[in-house]
PDB file of N, CA, C and O in Angstrom:
ATOM      1  N   MET S   1      -3.747 -29.338  26.509  1.00 85.00           N
ATOM      2  CA  MET S   1      -2.949 -28.688  25.499  1.00 85.00           C
ATOM      3  C   MET S   1      -3.887 -27.902  24.587  1.00 85.00           C
ATOM      4  O   MET S   1      -4.927 -28.398  24.174  1.00 85.00           O
ATOM      5  N   SER S   2      -3.493 -26.688  24.274  1.00 92.00           N
ATOM      6  CA  SER S   2      -4.335 -25.845  23.425  1.00 92.00           C
ATOM      7  C   SER S   2      -4.171 -26.241  21.956  1.00 92.00           C
ATOM      8  O   SER S   2      -3.335 -27.058  21.598  1.00 92.00           O
ATOM      9  N   PHE S   3      -5.008 -25.629  21.138  1.00 94.00           N
ATOM     10  CA  PHE S   3      -4.958 -25.892  19.704  1.00 94.00           C
ATOM     11  C   PHE S   3      -3.603 -25.520  19.125  1.00 94.00           C
ATOM     12  O   PHE S   3      -3.030 -26.263  18.319  1.00 94.00           O
ATOM     13  N   ILE S   4      -3.073 -24.384  19.541  1.00 93.00           N
ATOM     14  CA  ILE S   4      -1.764 -23.942  19.054  1.00 93.00           C
ATOM     15  C   ILE S   4      -0.677 -24.913  19.520  1.00 93.00           C
ATOM     16  O   ILE S   4       0.263 -25.211  18.776  1.00 93.00           O
ATOM     17  N   GLY S   5      -0.808 -25.443  20.727  1.00 92.00           N
ATOM     18  CA  GLY S   5       0.145 -26.430  21.219  1.00 92.00           C
ATOM     19  C   GLY S   5       0.117 -27.701  20.388  1.00 92.00           C
ATOM     20  O   GLY S   5       1.163 -28.301  20.103  1.00 92.00           O
ATOM     21  N   HIS S   6      -1.076 -28.123  19.990  1.00 96.00           N
ATOM     22  CA  HIS S   6      -1.197 -29.295  19.116  1.00 96.00           C
ATOM     23  C   HIS S   6      -0.563 -29.027  17.744  1.00 96.00           C
ATOM     24  O   HIS S   6       0.086 -29.909  17.174  1.00 96.00           O
ATOM     25  N   LEU S   7      -0.765 -27.818  17.213  1.00 96.00           N
ATOM     26  CA  LEU S   7      -0.145 -27.476  15.939  1.00 96.00           C
ATOM     27  C   LEU S   7       1.376 -27.467  16.037  1.00 96.00           C
ATOM     28  O   LEU S   7       2.064 -27.903  15.117  1.00 96.00           O
ATOM     29  N   GLU S   8       1.884 -26.990  17.167  1.00 95.00           N
ATOM     30  CA  GLU S   8       3.328 -26.993  17.380  1.00 95.00           C
ATOM     31  C   GLU S   8       3.877 -28.421  17.433  1.00 95.00           C
ATOM     32  O   GLU S   8       4.910 -28.734  16.837  1.00 95.00           O
ATOM     33  N   ALA S   9       3.179 -29.313  18.107  1.00 96.00           N
ATOM     34  CA  ALA S   9       3.602 -30.712  18.173  1.00 96.00           C
ATOM     35  C   ALA S   9       3.545 -31.362  16.785  1.00 96.00           C
ATOM     36  O   ALA S   9       4.461 -32.114  16.408  1.00 96.00           O
ATOM     37  N   LEU S  10       2.503 -31.065  16.035  1.00 97.00           N
ATOM     38  CA  LEU S  10       2.386 -31.598  14.679  1.00 97.00           C
ATOM     39  C   LEU S  10       3.527 -31.096  13.799  1.00 97.00           C
ATOM     40  O   LEU S  10       4.107 -31.850  13.027  1.00 97.00           O
ATOM     41  N   ARG S  11       3.866 -29.838  13.945  1.00 97.00           N
ATOM     42  CA  ARG S  11       4.946 -29.266  13.151  1.00 97.00           C
ATOM     43  C   ARG S  11       6.256 -29.988  13.437  1.00 97.00           C
ATOM     44  O   ARG S  11       6.995 -30.339  12.516  1.00 97.00           O
ATOM     45  N   TRP S  12       6.558 -30.258  14.696  1.00 97.00           N
ATOM     46  CA  TRP S  12       7.804 -30.940  15.022  1.00 97.00           C
ATOM     47  C   TRP S  12       7.795 -32.393  14.560  1.00 97.00           C
ATOM     48  O   TRP S  12       8.821 -32.926  14.144  1.00 97.00           O
ATOM     49  N   HIS S  13       6.655 -33.037  14.600  1.00 98.00           N
ATOM     50  CA  HIS S  13       6.565 -34.394  14.058  1.00 98.00           C
ATOM     51  C   HIS S  13       6.823 -34.389  12.555  1.00 98.00           C
ATOM     52  O   HIS S  13       7.521 -35.266  12.034  1.00 98.00           O
ATOM     53  N   LEU S  14       6.269 -33.429  11.854  1.00 98.00           N
ATOM     54  CA  LEU S  14       6.493 -33.330  10.406  1.00 98.00           C
ATOM     55  C   LEU S  14       7.954 -33.013  10.082  1.00 98.00           C
ATOM     56  O   LEU S  14       8.521 -33.582   9.147  1.00 98.00           O
ATOM     57  N   VAL S  15       8.566 -32.136  10.856  1.00 98.00           N
ATOM     58  CA  VAL S  15       9.969 -31.790  10.635  1.00 98.00           C
ATOM     59  C   VAL S  15      10.846 -33.021  10.848  1.00 98.00           C
ATOM     60  O   VAL S  15      11.739 -33.310  10.049  1.00 98.00           O
ATOM     61  N   ARG S  16      10.602 -33.774  11.918  1.00 98.00           N
ATOM     62  CA  ARG S  16      11.391 -34.988  12.163  1.00 98.00           C
ATOM     63  C   ARG S  16      11.165 -36.017  11.062  1.00 98.00           C
ATOM     64  O   ARG S  16      12.098 -36.703  10.645  1.00 98.00           O
ATOM     65  N   GLY S  17       9.940 -36.129  10.579  1.00 98.00           N
ATOM     66  CA  GLY S  17       9.657 -37.055   9.488  1.00 98.00           C
ATOM     67  C   GLY S  17      10.392 -36.692   8.214  1.00 98.00           C
ATOM     68  O   GLY S  17      10.942 -37.560   7.528  1.00 98.00           O
ATOM     69  N   VAL S  18      10.420 -35.420   7.882  1.00 98.00           N
ATOM     70  CA  VAL S  18      11.134 -34.961   6.689  1.00 98.00           C
ATOM     71  C   VAL S  18      12.631 -35.204   6.842  1.00 98.00           C
ATOM     72  O   VAL S  18      13.300 -35.630   5.887  1.00 98.00           O
ATOM     73  N   ILE S  19      13.173 -34.988   8.025  1.00 98.00           N
ATOM     74  CA  ILE S  19      14.597 -35.237   8.255  1.00 98.00           C
ATOM     75  C   ILE S  19      14.921 -36.716   8.068  1.00 98.00           C
ATOM     76  O   ILE S  19      15.930 -37.076   7.445  1.00 98.00           O
ATOM     77  N   VAL S  20      14.078 -37.594   8.563  1.00 98.00           N
ATOM     78  CA  VAL S  20      14.298 -39.031   8.407  1.00 98.00           C
ATOM     79  C   VAL S  20      14.222 -39.428   6.938  1.00 98.00           C
ATOM     80  O   VAL S  20      15.055 -40.205   6.444  1.00 98.00           O
ATOM     81  N   TRP S  21      13.246 -38.908   6.200  1.00 98.00           N
ATOM     82  CA  TRP S  21      13.135 -39.212   4.771  1.00 98.00           C
ATOM     83  C   TRP S  21      14.361 -38.715   4.009  1.00 98.00           C
ATOM     84  O   TRP S  21      14.868 -39.406   3.121  1.00 98.00           O
ATOM     85  N   LEU S  22      14.843 -37.530   4.327  1.00 98.00           N
ATOM     86  CA  LEU S  22      16.033 -37.009   3.662  1.00 98.00           C
ATOM     87  C   LEU S  22      17.264 -37.848   3.984  1.00 98.00           C
ATOM     88  O   LEU S  22      18.078 -38.134   3.094  1.00 98.00           O
ATOM     89  N   ALA S  23      17.411 -38.250   5.234  1.00 98.00           N
ATOM     90  CA  ALA S  23      18.554 -39.088   5.616  1.00 98.00           C
ATOM     91  C   ALA S  23      18.497 -40.426   4.894  1.00 98.00           C
ATOM     92  O   ALA S  23      19.527 -40.938   4.422  1.00 98.00           O
ATOM     93  N   ALA S  24      17.316 -41.017   4.786  1.00 95.00           N
ATOM     94  CA  ALA S  24      17.170 -42.289   4.077  1.00 95.00           C
ATOM     95  C   ALA S  24      17.479 -42.118   2.592  1.00 95.00           C
ATOM     96  O   ALA S  24      18.167 -42.955   1.994  1.00 95.00           O
ATOM     97  N   ALA S  25      16.992 -41.064   1.993  1.00 96.00           N
ATOM     98  CA  ALA S  25      17.240 -40.827   0.569  1.00 96.00           C
ATOM     99  C   ALA S  25      18.724 -40.594   0.302  1.00 96.00           C
ATOM    100  O   ALA S  25      19.276 -41.111  -0.678  1.00 96.00           O
ATOM    101  N   ILE S  26      19.392 -39.850   1.165  1.00 97.00           N
ATOM    102  CA  ILE S  26      20.821 -39.596   0.993  1.00 97.00           C
ATOM    103  C   ILE S  26      21.614 -40.881   1.164  1.00 97.00           C
ATOM    104  O   ILE S  26      22.530 -41.170   0.386  1.00 97.00           O
ATOM    105  N   SER S  27      21.264 -41.682   2.163  1.00 94.00           N
ATOM    106  CA  SER S  27      22.010 -42.928   2.378  1.00 94.00           C
ATOM    107  C   SER S  27      21.784 -43.912   1.235  1.00 94.00           C
ATOM    108  O   SER S  27      22.715 -44.616   0.824  1.00 94.00           O
ATOM    109  N   ILE S  28      20.581 -43.977   0.696  1.00 92.00           N
ATOM    110  CA  ILE S  28      20.339 -44.841  -0.461  1.00 92.00           C
ATOM    111  C   ILE S  28      21.102 -44.322  -1.680  1.00 92.00           C
ATOM    112  O   ILE S  28      21.656 -45.105  -2.446  1.00 92.00           O
ATOM    113  N   PHE S  29      21.167 -43.014  -1.846  1.00 94.00           N
ATOM    114  CA  PHE S  29      21.918 -42.444  -2.965  1.00 94.00           C
ATOM    115  C   PHE S  29      23.405 -42.765  -2.844  1.00 94.00           C
ATOM    116  O   PHE S  29      24.058 -43.082  -3.832  1.00 94.00           O
ATOM    117  N   VAL S  30      23.937 -42.705  -1.636  1.00 95.00           N
ATOM    118  CA  VAL S  30      25.352 -42.985  -1.429  1.00 95.00           C
ATOM    119  C   VAL S  30      25.658 -44.458  -1.688  1.00 95.00           C
ATOM    120  O   VAL S  30      26.680 -44.796  -2.284  1.00 95.00           O
ATOM    121  N   PHE S  31      24.772 -45.347  -1.228  1.00 94.00           N
ATOM    122  CA  PHE S  31      24.988 -46.788  -1.379  1.00 94.00           C
ATOM    123  C   PHE S  31      24.089 -47.375  -2.464  1.00 94.00           C
ATOM    124  O   PHE S  31      23.560 -48.469  -2.313  1.00 94.00           O
ATOM    125  N   ILE S  32      23.946 -46.673  -3.581  1.00 94.00           N
ATOM    126  CA  ILE S  32      23.008 -47.084  -4.625  1.00 94.00           C
ATOM    127  C   ILE S  32      23.397 -48.419  -5.249  1.00 94.00           C
ATOM    128  O   ILE S  32      22.521 -49.232  -5.556  1.00 94.00           O
ATOM    129  N   ASP S  33      24.689 -48.688  -5.396  1.00 93.00           N
ATOM    130  CA  ASP S  33      25.098 -49.959  -5.991  1.00 93.00           C
ATOM    131  C   ASP S  33      24.707 -51.134  -5.100  1.00 93.00           C
ATOM    132  O   ASP S  33      24.184 -52.146  -5.581  1.00 93.00           O
ATOM    133  N   LYS S  34      24.955 -51.014  -3.812  1.00 90.00           N
ATOM    134  CA  LYS S  34      24.583 -52.086  -2.887  1.00 90.00           C
ATOM    135  C   LYS S  34      23.066 -52.236  -2.805  1.00 90.00           C
ATOM    136  O   LYS S  34      22.561 -53.349  -2.702  1.00 90.00           O
ATOM    137  N   ALA S  35      22.353 -51.123  -2.862  1.00 89.00           N
ATOM    138  CA  ALA S  35      20.891 -51.190  -2.790  1.00 89.00           C
ATOM    139  C   ALA S  35      20.329 -51.916  -4.011  1.00 89.00           C
ATOM    140  O   ALA S  35      19.437 -52.764  -3.873  1.00 89.00           O
ATOM    141  N   PHE S  36      20.837 -51.622  -5.187  1.00 90.00           N
ATOM    142  CA  PHE S  36      20.338 -52.293  -6.380  1.00 90.00           C
ATOM    143  C   PHE S  36      20.745 -53.760  -6.404  1.00 90.00           C
ATOM    144  O   PHE S  36      19.941 -54.622  -6.737  1.00 90.00           O
ATOM    145  N   ASP S  37      22.000 -54.046  -6.063  1.00 88.00           N
ATOM    146  CA  ASP S  37      22.469 -55.432  -6.117  1.00 88.00           C
ATOM    147  C   ASP S  37      21.788 -56.317  -5.098  1.00 88.00           C
ATOM    148  O   ASP S  37      21.463 -57.467  -5.380  1.00 88.00           O
ATOM    149  N   ASN S  38      21.570 -55.827  -3.883  1.00 86.00           N
ATOM    150  CA  ASN S  38      21.061 -56.661  -2.793  1.00 86.00           C
ATOM    151  C   ASN S  38      19.559 -56.569  -2.573  1.00 86.00           C
ATOM    152  O   ASN S  38      18.999 -57.429  -1.886  1.00 86.00           O
ATOM    153  N   ILE S  39      18.901 -55.557  -3.125  1.00 86.00           N
ATOM    154  CA  ILE S  39      17.461 -55.411  -2.894  1.00 86.00           C
ATOM    155  C   ILE S  39      16.680 -55.497  -4.199  1.00 86.00           C
ATOM    156  O   ILE S  39      15.764 -56.307  -4.331  1.00 86.00           O
ATOM    157  N   ILE S  40      17.032 -54.689  -5.166  1.00 89.00           N
ATOM    158  CA  ILE S  40      16.255 -54.602  -6.401  1.00 89.00           C
ATOM    159  C   ILE S  40      16.500 -55.808  -7.308  1.00 89.00           C
ATOM    160  O   ILE S  40      15.563 -56.442  -7.788  1.00 89.00           O
ATOM    161  N   TYR S  41      17.789 -56.141  -7.550  1.00 89.00           N
ATOM    162  CA  TYR S  41      18.122 -57.216  -8.480  1.00 89.00           C
ATOM    163  C   TYR S  41      18.277 -58.575  -7.811  1.00 89.00           C
ATOM    164  O   TYR S  41      18.551 -59.563  -8.491  1.00 89.00           O
ATOM    165  N   ALA S  42      18.151 -58.659  -6.513  1.00 87.00           N
ATOM    166  CA  ALA S  42      18.363 -59.926  -5.802  1.00 87.00           C
ATOM    167  C   ALA S  42      17.433 -61.046  -6.270  1.00 87.00           C
ATOM    168  O   ALA S  42      17.884 -62.180  -6.429  1.00 87.00           O
ATOM    169  N   PRO S  43      16.152 -60.811  -6.534  1.00 86.00           N
ATOM    170  CA  PRO S  43      15.300 -61.910  -6.989  1.00 86.00           C
ATOM    171  C   PRO S  43      15.657 -62.441  -8.379  1.00 86.00           C
ATOM    172  O   PRO S  43      15.178 -63.499  -8.766  1.00 86.00           O
ATOM    173  N   ALA S  44      16.506 -61.766  -9.113  1.00 86.00           N
ATOM    174  CA  ALA S  44      16.891 -62.242 -10.438  1.00 86.00           C
ATOM    175  C   ALA S  44      17.975 -63.313 -10.375  1.00 86.00           C
ATOM    176  O   ALA S  44      18.232 -63.984 -11.359  1.00 86.00           O
ATOM    177  N   ARG S  45      18.595 -63.482  -9.209  1.00 85.00           N
ATOM    178  CA  ARG S  45      19.649 -64.487  -9.054  1.00 85.00           C
ATOM    179  C   ARG S  45      19.059 -65.797  -8.552  1.00 85.00           C
ATOM    180  O   ARG S  45      18.142 -65.812  -7.734  1.00 85.00           O
ATOM    181  N   PRO S  46      19.591 -66.915  -9.008  1.00 81.00           N
ATOM    182  CA  PRO S  46      19.066 -68.211  -8.551  1.00 81.00           C
ATOM    183  C   PRO S  46      19.434 -68.530  -7.102  1.00 81.00           C
ATOM    184  O   PRO S  46      18.883 -69.455  -6.518  1.00 81.00           O
ATOM    185  N   THR S  47      20.334 -67.762  -6.488  1.00 83.00           N
ATOM    186  CA  THR S  47      20.708 -67.990  -5.098  1.00 83.00           C
ATOM    187  C   THR S  47      19.871 -67.155  -4.129  1.00 83.00           C
ATOM    188  O   THR S  47      20.212 -67.067  -2.955  1.00 83.00           O
ATOM    189  N   PHE S  48      18.812 -66.557  -4.615  1.00 86.00           N
ATOM    190  CA  PHE S  48      17.927 -65.758  -3.760  1.00 86.00           C
ATOM    191  C   PHE S  48      17.343 -66.640  -2.663  1.00 86.00           C
ATOM    192  O   PHE S  48      17.064 -67.815  -2.875  1.00 86.00           O
ATOM    193  N   VAL S  49      17.173 -66.082  -1.485  1.00 87.00           N
ATOM    194  CA  VAL S  49      16.802 -66.863  -0.302  1.00 87.00           C
ATOM    195  C   VAL S  49      15.479 -67.606  -0.492  1.00 87.00           C
ATOM    196  O   VAL S  49      15.330 -68.750  -0.060  1.00 87.00           O
ATOM    197  N   THR S  50      14.519 -67.013  -1.155  1.00 87.00           N
ATOM    198  CA  THR S  50      13.240 -67.681  -1.374  1.00 87.00           C
ATOM    199  C   THR S  50      13.394 -68.871  -2.311  1.00 87.00           C
ATOM    200  O   THR S  50      12.798 -69.927  -2.081  1.00 87.00           O
ATOM    201  N   TYR S  51      14.195 -68.705  -3.354  1.00 87.00           N
ATOM    202  CA  TYR S  51      14.382 -69.789  -4.306  1.00 87.00           C
ATOM    203  C   TYR S  51      15.084 -70.972  -3.662  1.00 87.00           C
ATOM    204  O   TYR S  51      14.711 -72.119  -3.879  1.00 87.00           O
ATOM    205  N   THR S  52      16.123 -70.699  -2.872  1.00 88.00           N
ATOM    206  CA  THR S  52      16.833 -71.802  -2.222  1.00 88.00           C
ATOM    207  C   THR S  52      15.959 -72.456  -1.166  1.00 88.00           C
ATOM    208  O   THR S  52      16.001 -73.673  -0.997  1.00 88.00           O
ATOM    209  N   GLY S  53      15.154 -71.663  -0.469  1.00 90.00           N
ATOM    210  CA  GLY S  53      14.246 -72.231   0.524  1.00 90.00           C
ATOM    211  C   GLY S  53      13.191 -73.123  -0.100  1.00 90.00           C
ATOM    212  O   GLY S  53      12.894 -74.204   0.416  1.00 90.00           O
ATOM    213  N   LEU S  54      12.620 -72.697  -1.211  1.00 89.00           N
ATOM    214  CA  LEU S  54      11.624 -73.526  -1.898  1.00 89.00           C
ATOM    215  C   LEU S  54      12.245 -74.788  -2.477  1.00 89.00           C
ATOM    216  O   LEU S  54      11.623 -75.856  -2.460  1.00 89.00           O
ATOM    217  N   CYS S  55      13.467 -74.675  -2.953  1.00 90.00           N
ATOM    218  CA  CYS S  55      14.142 -75.852  -3.491  1.00 90.00           C
ATOM    219  C   CYS S  55      14.415 -76.856  -2.366  1.00 90.00           C
ATOM    220  O   CYS S  55      14.196 -78.061  -2.541  1.00 90.00           O
ATOM    221  N   ASN S  56      14.876 -76.372  -1.230  1.00 90.00           N
ATOM    222  CA  ASN S  56      15.100 -77.259  -0.089  1.00 90.00           C
ATOM    223  C   ASN S  56      13.795 -77.894   0.379  1.00 90.00           C
ATOM    224  O   ASN S  56      13.767 -79.073   0.741  1.00 90.00           O
ATOM    225  N   LEU S  57      12.707 -77.119   0.376  1.00 91.00           N
ATOM    226  CA  LEU S  57      11.404 -77.655   0.776  1.00 91.00           C
ATOM    227  C   LEU S  57      10.949 -78.747  -0.185  1.00 91.00           C
ATOM    228  O   LEU S  57      10.423 -79.778   0.261  1.00 91.00           O
ATOM    229  N   SER S  58      11.159 -78.559  -1.482  1.00 91.00           N
ATOM    230  CA  SER S  58      10.732 -79.580  -2.444  1.00 91.00           C
ATOM    231  C   SER S  58      11.537 -80.863  -2.267  1.00 91.00           C
ATOM    232  O   SER S  58      11.002 -81.956  -2.423  1.00 91.00           O
ATOM    233  N   HIS S  59      12.806 -80.743  -1.898  1.00 90.00           N
ATOM    234  CA  HIS S  59      13.604 -81.944  -1.652  1.00 90.00           C
ATOM    235  C   HIS S  59      13.127 -82.661  -0.387  1.00 90.00           C
ATOM    236  O   HIS S  59      13.073 -83.887  -0.352  1.00 90.00           O
ATOM    237  N   LYS S  60      12.780 -81.887   0.654  1.00 92.00           N
ATOM    238  CA  LYS S  60      12.308 -82.498   1.902  1.00 92.00           C
ATOM    239  C   LYS S  60      10.947 -83.164   1.736  1.00 92.00           C
ATOM    240  O   LYS S  60      10.646 -84.151   2.394  1.00 92.00           O
ATOM    241  N   LEU S  61      10.115 -82.599   0.860  1.00 91.00           N
ATOM    242  CA  LEU S  61       8.798 -83.184   0.620  1.00 91.00           C
ATOM    243  C   LEU S  61       8.839 -84.313  -0.405  1.00 91.00           C
ATOM    244  O   LEU S  61       7.819 -84.945  -0.674  1.00 91.00           O
ATOM    245  N   GLY S  62       9.992 -84.565  -0.967  1.00 90.00           N
ATOM    246  CA  GLY S  62      10.131 -85.637  -1.942  1.00 90.00           C
ATOM    247  C   GLY S  62       9.598 -85.287  -3.321  1.00 90.00           C
ATOM    248  O   GLY S  62       9.210 -86.170  -4.080  1.00 90.00           O
ATOM    249  N   LEU S  63       9.568 -83.988  -3.656  1.00 88.00           N
ATOM    250  CA  LEU S  63       9.065 -83.555  -4.954  1.00 88.00           C
ATOM    251  C   LEU S  63      10.167 -83.402  -5.993  1.00 88.00           C
ATOM    252  O   LEU S  63       9.881 -83.007  -7.127  1.00 88.00           O
ATOM    253  N   GLY S  64      11.389 -83.677  -5.610  1.00 86.00           N
ATOM    254  CA  GLY S  64      12.508 -83.550  -6.548  1.00 86.00           C
ATOM    255  C   GLY S  64      12.846 -82.103  -6.824  1.00 86.00           C
ATOM    256  O   GLY S  64      12.942 -81.285  -5.919  1.00 86.00           O
ATOM    257  N   GLN S  65      12.991 -81.768  -8.097  1.00 85.00           N
ATOM    258  CA  GLN S  65      13.372 -80.417  -8.523  1.00 85.00           C
ATOM    259  C   GLN S  65      12.171 -79.559  -8.924  1.00 85.00           C
ATOM    260  O   GLN S  65      12.342 -78.548  -9.590  1.00 85.00           O
ATOM    261  N   SER S  66      10.986 -79.929  -8.512  1.00 85.00           N
ATOM    262  CA  SER S  66       9.785 -79.241  -9.017  1.00 85.00           C
ATOM    263  C   SER S  66       9.674 -77.802  -8.559  1.00 85.00           C
ATOM    264  O   SER S  66       9.108 -76.973  -9.264  1.00 85.00           O
ATOM    265  N   LEU S  67      10.188 -77.455  -7.382  1.00 83.00           N
ATOM    266  CA  LEU S  67      10.106 -76.083  -6.908  1.00 83.00           C
ATOM    267  C   LEU S  67      11.407 -75.327  -7.066  1.00 83.00           C
ATOM    268  O   LEU S  67      11.514 -74.189  -6.637  1.00 83.00           O
ATOM    269  N   CYS S  68      12.414 -75.944  -7.666  1.00 85.00           N
ATOM    270  CA  CYS S  68      13.715 -75.288  -7.852  1.00 85.00           C
ATOM    271  C   CYS S  68      13.682 -74.422  -9.111  1.00 85.00           C
ATOM    272  O   CYS S  68      13.055 -74.769 -10.095  1.00 85.00           O
ATOM    273  N   MET S  69      14.418 -73.315  -9.052  1.00 80.00           N
ATOM    274  CA  MET S  69      14.517 -72.436 -10.202  1.00 80.00           C
ATOM    275  C   MET S  69      15.495 -73.017 -11.206  1.00 80.00           C
ATOM    276  O   MET S  69      16.552 -73.525 -10.819  1.00 80.00           O
ATOM    277  N   PRO S  70      15.178 -72.969 -12.496  1.00 79.00           N
ATOM    278  CA  PRO S  70      16.144 -73.456 -13.494  1.00 79.00           C
ATOM    279  C   PRO S  70      17.356 -72.543 -13.539  1.00 79.00           C
ATOM    280  O   PRO S  70      17.230 -71.335 -13.407  1.00 79.00           O
ATOM    281  N   ARG S  71      18.517 -73.121 -13.731  1.00 69.00           N
ATOM    282  CA  ARG S  71      19.744 -72.307 -13.781  1.00 69.00           C
ATOM    283  C   ARG S  71      20.208 -72.122 -15.179  1.00 69.00           C
ATOM    284  O   ARG S  71      19.975 -72.741 -16.082  1.00 69.00           O
TER     285      ARG S  71
END
């Protein structure tokens, strides 16, 4: 493949990358409420998967409520 052929391939890779970024940005903009509730603000809730997992682990290890988040 010549140098110009490599530049052409790079150009199409960049174009596809920009299209994917735009599609992701548009979909996040459309579903902004779900994105904030389920991704951004999720760790602020005591029912977050990591918190419940650590609480279950502390009960299995016999540590009581030491790894549970206060409610």
